[in-house]
PDB file of C-alpha atoms in Angstrom:
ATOM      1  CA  UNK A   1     246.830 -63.515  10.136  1.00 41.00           C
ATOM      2  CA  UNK A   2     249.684 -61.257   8.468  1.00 41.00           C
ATOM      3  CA  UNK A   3     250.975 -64.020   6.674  1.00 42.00           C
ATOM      4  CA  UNK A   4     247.447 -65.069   5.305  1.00 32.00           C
ATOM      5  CA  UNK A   5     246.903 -61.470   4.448  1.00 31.00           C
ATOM      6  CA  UNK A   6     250.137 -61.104   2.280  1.00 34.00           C
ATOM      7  CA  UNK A   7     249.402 -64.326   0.258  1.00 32.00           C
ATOM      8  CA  UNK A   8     246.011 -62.960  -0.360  1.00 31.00           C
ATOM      9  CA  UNK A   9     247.470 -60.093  -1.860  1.00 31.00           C
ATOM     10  CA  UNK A  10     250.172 -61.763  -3.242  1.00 32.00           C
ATOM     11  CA  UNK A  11     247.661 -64.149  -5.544  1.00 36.00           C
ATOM     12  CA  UNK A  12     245.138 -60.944  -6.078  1.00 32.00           C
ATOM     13  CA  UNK A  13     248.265 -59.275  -7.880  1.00 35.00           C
ATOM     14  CA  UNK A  14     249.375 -62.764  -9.667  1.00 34.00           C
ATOM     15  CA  UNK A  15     245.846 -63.146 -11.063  1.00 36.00           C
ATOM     16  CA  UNK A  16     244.986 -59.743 -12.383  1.00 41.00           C
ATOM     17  CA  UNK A  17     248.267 -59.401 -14.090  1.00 42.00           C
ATOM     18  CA  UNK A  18     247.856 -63.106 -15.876  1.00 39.00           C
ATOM     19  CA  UNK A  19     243.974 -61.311 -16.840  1.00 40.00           C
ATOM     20  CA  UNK A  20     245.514 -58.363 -17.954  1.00 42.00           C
ATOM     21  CA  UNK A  21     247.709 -60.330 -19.957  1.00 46.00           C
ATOM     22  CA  UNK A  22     245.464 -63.383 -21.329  1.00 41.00           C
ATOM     23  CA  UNK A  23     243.579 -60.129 -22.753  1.00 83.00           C
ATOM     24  CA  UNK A  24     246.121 -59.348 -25.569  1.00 93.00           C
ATOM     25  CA  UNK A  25     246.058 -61.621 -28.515  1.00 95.00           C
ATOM     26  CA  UNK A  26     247.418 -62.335 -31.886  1.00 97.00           C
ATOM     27  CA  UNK A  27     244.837 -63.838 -34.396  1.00 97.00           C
ATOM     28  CA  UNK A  28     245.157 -64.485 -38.165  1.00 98.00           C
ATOM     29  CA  UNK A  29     242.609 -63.446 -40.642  1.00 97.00           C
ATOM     30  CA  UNK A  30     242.487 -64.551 -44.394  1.00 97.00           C
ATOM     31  CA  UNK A  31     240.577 -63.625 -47.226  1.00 96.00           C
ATOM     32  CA  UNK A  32     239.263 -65.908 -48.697  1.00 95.00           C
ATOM     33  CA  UNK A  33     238.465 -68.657 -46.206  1.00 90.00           C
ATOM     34  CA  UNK A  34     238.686 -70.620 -49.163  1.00 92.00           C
ATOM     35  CA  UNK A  35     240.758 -70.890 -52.468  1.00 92.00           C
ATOM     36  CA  UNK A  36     240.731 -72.104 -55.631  1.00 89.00           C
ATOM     37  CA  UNK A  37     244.270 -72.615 -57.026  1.00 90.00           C
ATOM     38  CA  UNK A  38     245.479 -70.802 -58.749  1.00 92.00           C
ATOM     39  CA  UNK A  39     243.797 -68.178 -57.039  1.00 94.00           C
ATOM     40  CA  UNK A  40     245.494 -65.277 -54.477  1.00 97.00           C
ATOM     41  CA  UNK A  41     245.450 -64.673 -50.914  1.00 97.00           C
ATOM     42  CA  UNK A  42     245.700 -62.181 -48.239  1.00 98.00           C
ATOM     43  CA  UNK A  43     246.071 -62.678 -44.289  1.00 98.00           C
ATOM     44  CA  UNK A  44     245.894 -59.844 -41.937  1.00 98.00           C
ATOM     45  CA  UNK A  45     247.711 -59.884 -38.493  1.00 98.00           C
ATOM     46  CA  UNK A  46     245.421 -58.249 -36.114  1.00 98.00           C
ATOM     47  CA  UNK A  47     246.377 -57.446 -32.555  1.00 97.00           C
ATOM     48  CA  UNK A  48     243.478 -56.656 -29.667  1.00 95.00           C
ATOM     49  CA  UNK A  49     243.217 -56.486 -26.272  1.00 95.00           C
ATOM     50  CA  UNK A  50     245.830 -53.694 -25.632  1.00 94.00           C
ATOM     51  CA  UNK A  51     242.871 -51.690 -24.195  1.00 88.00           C
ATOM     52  CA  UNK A  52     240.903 -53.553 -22.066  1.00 76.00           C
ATOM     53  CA  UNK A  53     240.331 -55.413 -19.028  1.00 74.00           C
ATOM     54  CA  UNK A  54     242.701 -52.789 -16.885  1.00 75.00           C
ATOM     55  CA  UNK A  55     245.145 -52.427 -19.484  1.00 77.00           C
ATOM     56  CA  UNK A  56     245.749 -49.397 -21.400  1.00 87.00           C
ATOM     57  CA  UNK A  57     248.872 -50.377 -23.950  1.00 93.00           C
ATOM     58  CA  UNK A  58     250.023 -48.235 -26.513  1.00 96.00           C
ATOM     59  CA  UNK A  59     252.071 -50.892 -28.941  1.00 97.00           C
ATOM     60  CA  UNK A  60     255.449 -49.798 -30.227  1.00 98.00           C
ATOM     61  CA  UNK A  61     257.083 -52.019 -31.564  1.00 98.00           C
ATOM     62  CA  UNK A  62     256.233 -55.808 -32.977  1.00 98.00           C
ATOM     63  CA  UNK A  63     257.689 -58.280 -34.870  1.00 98.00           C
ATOM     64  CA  UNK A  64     256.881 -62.192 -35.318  1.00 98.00           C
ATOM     65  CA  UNK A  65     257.470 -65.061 -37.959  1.00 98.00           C
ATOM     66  CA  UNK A  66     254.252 -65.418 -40.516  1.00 98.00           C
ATOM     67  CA  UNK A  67     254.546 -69.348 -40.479  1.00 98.00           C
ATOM     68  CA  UNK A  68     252.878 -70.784 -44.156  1.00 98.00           C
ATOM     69  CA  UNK A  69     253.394 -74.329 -46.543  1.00 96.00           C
ATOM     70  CA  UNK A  70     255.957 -73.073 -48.609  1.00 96.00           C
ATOM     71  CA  UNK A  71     254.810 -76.111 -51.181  1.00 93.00           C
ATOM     72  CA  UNK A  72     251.317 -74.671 -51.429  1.00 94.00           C
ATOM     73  CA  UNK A  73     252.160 -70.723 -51.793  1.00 96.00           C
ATOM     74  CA  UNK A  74     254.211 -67.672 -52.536  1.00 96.00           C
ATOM     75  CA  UNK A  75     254.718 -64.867 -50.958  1.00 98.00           C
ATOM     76  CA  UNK A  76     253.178 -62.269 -52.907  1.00 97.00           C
ATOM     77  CA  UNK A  77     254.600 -58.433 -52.388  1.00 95.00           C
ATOM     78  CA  UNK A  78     250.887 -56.747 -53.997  1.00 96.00           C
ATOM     79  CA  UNK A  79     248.237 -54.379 -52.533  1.00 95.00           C
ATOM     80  CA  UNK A  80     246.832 -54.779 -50.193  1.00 97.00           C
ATOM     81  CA  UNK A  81     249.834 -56.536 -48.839  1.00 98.00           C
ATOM     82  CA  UNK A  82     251.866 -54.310 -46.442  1.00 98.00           C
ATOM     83  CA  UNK A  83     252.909 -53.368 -43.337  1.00 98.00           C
ATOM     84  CA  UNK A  84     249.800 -51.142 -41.058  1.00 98.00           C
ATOM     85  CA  UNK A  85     249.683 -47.418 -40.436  1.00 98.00           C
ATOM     86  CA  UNK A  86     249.066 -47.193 -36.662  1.00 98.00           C
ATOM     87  CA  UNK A  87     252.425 -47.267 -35.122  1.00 98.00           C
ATOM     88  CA  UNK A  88     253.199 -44.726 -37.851  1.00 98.00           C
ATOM     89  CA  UNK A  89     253.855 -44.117 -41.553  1.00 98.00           C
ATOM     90  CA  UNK A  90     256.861 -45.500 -43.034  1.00 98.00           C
ATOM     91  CA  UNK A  91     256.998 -43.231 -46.267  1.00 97.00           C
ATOM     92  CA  UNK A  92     257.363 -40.182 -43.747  1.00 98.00           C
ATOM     93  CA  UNK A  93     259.570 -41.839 -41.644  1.00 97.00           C
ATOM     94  CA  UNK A  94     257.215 -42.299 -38.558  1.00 98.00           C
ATOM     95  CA  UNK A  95     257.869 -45.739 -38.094  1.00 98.00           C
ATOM     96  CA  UNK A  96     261.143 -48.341 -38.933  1.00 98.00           C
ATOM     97  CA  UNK A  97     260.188 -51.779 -40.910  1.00 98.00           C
ATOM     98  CA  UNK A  98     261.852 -54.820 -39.579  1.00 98.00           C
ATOM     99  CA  UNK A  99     260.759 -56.825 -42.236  1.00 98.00           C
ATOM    100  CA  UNK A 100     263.342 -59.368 -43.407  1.00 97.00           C
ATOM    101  CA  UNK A 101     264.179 -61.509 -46.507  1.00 95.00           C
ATOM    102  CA  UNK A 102     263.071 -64.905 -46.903  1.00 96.00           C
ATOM    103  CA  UNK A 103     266.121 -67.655 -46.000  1.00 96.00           C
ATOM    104  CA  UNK A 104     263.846 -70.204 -44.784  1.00 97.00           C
ATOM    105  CA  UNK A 105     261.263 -71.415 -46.777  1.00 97.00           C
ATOM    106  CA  UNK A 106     257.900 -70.970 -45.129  1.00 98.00           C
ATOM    107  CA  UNK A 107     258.836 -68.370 -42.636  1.00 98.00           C
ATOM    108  CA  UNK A 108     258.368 -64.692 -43.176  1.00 98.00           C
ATOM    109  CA  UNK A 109     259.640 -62.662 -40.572  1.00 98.00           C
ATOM    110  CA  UNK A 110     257.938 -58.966 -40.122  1.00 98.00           C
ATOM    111  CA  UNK A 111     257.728 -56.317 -38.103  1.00 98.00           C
ATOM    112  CA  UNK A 112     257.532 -52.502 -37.074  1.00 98.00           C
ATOM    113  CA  UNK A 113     259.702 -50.160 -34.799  1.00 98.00           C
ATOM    114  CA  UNK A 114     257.585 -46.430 -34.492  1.00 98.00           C
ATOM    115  CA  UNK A 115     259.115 -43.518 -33.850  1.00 98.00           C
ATOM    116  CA  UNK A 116     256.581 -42.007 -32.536  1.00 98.00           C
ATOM    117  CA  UNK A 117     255.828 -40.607 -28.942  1.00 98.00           C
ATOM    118  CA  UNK A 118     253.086 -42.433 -27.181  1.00 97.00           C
ATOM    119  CA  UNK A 119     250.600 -39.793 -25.856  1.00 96.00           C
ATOM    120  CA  UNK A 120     250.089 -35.854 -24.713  1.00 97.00           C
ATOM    121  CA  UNK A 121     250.731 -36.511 -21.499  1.00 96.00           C
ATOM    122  CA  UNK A 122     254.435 -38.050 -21.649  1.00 96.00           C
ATOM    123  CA  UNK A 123     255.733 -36.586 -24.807  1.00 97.00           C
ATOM    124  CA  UNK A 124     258.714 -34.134 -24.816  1.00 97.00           C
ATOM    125  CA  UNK A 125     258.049 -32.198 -28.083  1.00 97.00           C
ATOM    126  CA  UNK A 126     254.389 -33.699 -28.928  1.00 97.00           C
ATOM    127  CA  UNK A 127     254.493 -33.449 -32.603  1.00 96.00           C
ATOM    128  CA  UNK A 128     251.014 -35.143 -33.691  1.00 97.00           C
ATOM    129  CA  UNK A 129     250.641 -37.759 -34.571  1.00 98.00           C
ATOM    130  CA  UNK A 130     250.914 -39.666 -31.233  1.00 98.00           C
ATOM    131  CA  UNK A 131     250.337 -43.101 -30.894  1.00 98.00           C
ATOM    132  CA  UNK A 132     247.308 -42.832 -28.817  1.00 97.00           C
ATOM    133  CA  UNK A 133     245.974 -40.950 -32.007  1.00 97.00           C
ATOM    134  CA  UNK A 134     246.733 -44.135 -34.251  1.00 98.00           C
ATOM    135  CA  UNK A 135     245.776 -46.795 -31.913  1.00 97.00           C
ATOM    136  CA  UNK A 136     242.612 -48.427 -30.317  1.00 94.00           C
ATOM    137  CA  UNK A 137     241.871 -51.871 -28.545  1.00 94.00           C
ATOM    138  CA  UNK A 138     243.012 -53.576 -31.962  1.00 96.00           C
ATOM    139  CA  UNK A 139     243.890 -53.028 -35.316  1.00 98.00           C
ATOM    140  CA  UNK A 140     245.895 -54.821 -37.883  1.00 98.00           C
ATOM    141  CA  UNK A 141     249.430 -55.055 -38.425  1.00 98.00           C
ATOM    142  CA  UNK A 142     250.286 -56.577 -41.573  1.00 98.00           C
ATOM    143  CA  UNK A 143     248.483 -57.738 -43.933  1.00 98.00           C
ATOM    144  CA  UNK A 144     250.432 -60.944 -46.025  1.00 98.00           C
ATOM    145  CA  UNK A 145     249.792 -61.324 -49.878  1.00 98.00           C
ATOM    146  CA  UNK A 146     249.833 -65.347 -50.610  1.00 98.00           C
ATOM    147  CA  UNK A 147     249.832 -67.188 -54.705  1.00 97.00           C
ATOM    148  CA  UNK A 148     248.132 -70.760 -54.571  1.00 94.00           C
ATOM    149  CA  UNK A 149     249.720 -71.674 -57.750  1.00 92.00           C
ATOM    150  CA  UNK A 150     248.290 -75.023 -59.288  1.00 78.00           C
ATOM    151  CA  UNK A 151     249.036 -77.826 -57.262  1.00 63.00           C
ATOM    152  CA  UNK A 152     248.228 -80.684 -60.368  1.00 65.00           C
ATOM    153  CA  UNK A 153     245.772 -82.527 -58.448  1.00 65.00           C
ATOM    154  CA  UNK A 154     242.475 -83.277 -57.974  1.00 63.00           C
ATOM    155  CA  UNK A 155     241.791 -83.247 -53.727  1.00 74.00           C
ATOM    156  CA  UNK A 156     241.059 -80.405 -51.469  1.00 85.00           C
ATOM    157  CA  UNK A 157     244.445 -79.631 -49.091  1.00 87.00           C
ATOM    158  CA  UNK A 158     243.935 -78.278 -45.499  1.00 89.00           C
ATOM    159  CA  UNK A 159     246.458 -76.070 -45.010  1.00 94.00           C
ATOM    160  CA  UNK A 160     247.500 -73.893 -41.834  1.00 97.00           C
ATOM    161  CA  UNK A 161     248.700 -70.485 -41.457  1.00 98.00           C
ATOM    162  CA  UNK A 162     250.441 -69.560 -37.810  1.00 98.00           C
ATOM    163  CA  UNK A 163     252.548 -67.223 -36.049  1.00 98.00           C
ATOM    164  CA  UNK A 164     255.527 -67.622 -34.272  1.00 97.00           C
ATOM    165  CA  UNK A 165     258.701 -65.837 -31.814  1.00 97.00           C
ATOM    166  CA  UNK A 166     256.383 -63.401 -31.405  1.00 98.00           C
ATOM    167  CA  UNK A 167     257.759 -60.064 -29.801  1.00 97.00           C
ATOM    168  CA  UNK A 168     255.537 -56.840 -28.746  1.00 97.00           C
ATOM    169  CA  UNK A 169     256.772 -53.922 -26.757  1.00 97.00           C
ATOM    170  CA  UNK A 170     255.015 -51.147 -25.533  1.00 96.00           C
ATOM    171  CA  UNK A 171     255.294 -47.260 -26.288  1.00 96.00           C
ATOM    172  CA  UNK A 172     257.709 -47.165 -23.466  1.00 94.00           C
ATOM    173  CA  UNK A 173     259.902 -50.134 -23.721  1.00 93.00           C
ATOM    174  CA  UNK A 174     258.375 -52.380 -22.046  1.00 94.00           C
ATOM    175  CA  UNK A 175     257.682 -56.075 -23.230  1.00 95.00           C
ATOM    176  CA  UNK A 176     253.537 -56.852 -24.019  1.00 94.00           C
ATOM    177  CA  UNK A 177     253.124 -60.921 -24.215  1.00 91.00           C
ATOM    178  CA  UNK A 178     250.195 -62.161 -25.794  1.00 91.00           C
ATOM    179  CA  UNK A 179     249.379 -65.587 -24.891  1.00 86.00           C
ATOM    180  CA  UNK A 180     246.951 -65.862 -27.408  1.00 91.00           C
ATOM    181  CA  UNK A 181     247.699 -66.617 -31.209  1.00 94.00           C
ATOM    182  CA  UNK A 182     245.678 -69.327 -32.464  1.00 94.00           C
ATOM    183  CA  UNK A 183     246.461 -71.023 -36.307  1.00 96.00           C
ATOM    184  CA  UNK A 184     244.241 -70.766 -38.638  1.00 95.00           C
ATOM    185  CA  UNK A 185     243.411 -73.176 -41.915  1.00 93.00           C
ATOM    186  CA  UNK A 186     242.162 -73.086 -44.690  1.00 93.00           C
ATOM    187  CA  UNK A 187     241.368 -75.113 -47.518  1.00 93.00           C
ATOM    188  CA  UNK A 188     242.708 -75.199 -50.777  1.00 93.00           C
ATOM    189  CA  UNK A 189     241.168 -76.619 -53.654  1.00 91.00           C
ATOM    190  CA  UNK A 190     242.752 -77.120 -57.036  1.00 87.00           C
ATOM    191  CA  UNK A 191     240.089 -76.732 -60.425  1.00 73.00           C
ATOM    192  CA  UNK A 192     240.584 -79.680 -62.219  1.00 63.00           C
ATOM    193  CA  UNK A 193     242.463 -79.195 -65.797  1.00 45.00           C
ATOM    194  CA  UNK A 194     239.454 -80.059 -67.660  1.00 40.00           C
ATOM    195  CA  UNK A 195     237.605 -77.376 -65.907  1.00 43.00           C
ATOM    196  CA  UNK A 196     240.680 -75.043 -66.590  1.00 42.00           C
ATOM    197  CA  UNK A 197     240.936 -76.099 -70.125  1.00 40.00           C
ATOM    198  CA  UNK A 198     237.358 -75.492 -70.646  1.00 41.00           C
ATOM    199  CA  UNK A 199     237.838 -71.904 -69.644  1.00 42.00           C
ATOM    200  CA  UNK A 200     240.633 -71.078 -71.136  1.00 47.00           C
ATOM    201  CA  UNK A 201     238.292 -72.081 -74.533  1.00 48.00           C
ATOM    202  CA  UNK A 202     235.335 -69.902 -73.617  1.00 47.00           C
ATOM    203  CA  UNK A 203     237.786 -66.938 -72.999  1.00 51.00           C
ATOM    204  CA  UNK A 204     238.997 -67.599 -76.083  1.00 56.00           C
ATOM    205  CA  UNK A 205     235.873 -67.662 -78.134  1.00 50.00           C
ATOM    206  CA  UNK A 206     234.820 -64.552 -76.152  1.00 54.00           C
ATOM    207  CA  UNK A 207     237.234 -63.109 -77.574  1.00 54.00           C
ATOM    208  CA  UNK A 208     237.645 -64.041 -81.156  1.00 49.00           C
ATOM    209  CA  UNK A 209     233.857 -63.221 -80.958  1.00 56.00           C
ATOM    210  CA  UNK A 210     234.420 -59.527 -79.790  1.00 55.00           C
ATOM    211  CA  UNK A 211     237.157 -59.327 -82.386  1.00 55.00           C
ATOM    212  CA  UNK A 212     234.572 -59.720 -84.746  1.00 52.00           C
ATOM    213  CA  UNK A 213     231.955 -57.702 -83.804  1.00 51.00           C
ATOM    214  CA  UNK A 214     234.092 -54.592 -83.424  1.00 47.00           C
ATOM    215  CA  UNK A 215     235.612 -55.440 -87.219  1.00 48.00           C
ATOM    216  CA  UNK A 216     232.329 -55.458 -88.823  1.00 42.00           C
ATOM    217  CA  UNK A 217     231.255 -52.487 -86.835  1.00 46.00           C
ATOM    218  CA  UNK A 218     234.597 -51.079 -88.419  1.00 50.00           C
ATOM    219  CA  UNK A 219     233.261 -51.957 -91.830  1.00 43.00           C
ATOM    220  CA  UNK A 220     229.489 -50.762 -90.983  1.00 41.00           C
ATOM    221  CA  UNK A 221     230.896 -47.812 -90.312  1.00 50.00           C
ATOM    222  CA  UNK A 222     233.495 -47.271 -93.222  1.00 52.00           C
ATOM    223  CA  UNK A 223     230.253 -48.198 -95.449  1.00 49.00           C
TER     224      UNK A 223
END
């Protein structure tokens, strides 16, 4: 009866730790769905579930490979790409960037180390703010600037954004695993060079035209 009693417990604690843990996931959000080439991108890395289902995570450190087709896009260093604010500024020196350069093509590797104490109740000189004051069940991490530049043809391309060697540790040290960090695609459609061509001509006469209004409102006025 003892021994049937311990493996009860024993599974009870196995399966609300692998809950606790399916909870915390990694997902991948562009904007636009859908591009045009050439046309920019931007993909936030959003993290959730640190706060729910029985756990109550404060992250403090992350880092991961941002996984994309270098032969479809460039990485693009522009607002609103950039690193998030809620394990800490960087400009004040709240928070460490791991971000680092680009050998292999395709695979950008971020991250952020905070240097910032977790909450009121364990911190030693509690100088705001705390983490618990910059965090909530999810927020975003990063936020990746992508150029689509022309790809000289005519079909649609499915391509797929995805993470990978992810890494997440708590405010304490500890290690967080999220077993949850789905691709995602999207599809990229290049204009067609008469389409291109055609406005790159009305641009053109748009302005030539304006050119000319404001000249003889020049000489309207002069008059």
């Amino acid at each position: 009866m003892k021994r049937l009693l311990w493996v009860f417990l024993f599974c009870f604690v196995i399966s609300s730790a692998n809950q606790a843990i399916a909870t915390i996931s990694i997902n991948l959000d562009p904007h636009p769905s859908k591009i045009h080439t050439p046309e920019n991108i931007f993909v936030d890395i959003n993290v959730s579930g640190l706060q729910s289902n029985g756990i109550n995570a404060l992250l403090g450190a992350w880092e991961m490979d941002f996984v994309f087709d270098p032969g479809i896009f460039q990485l693009l260093p522009v607002s609103p790409a950039g690193l998030g604010s809620s394990l800490g500024n960087l400009a004040l020196g709240e928070a460490i960037s791991l971000v680092q350069p680009v050998t292999t093509p395709g695979v950008f590797h971020v991250g952020v180390l905070s240097l910032l104490e977790a909450d009121a109740i364990t911190c030693v000189f509690c100088v705001d703010p705390l983490l618990e004051d910059l965090q909530g069940d999810s927020f975003t991490l990063a936020t990746i600037g992508l150029f689509a530049p022309s790809t000289g043809g005519v079909a649609s391309i499915h391509s797929i954004f995805r993470t990978d060697n992810i890494i997440l540790g708590d405010a304490f040290g500890g290690a967080l695993t999220p077993v949850a960090h789905p691709s995602m695609s999207i599809d990229v459609v290049p204009i067609p060079a008469t389409i291109a061509l055609i406005g790159i001509g009305l641009l053109g006469w748009l302005a030539v035209r304006r050119s000319r209004e404001l000249s003889f409102s020049s000489m309207l006025e002069s008059s």
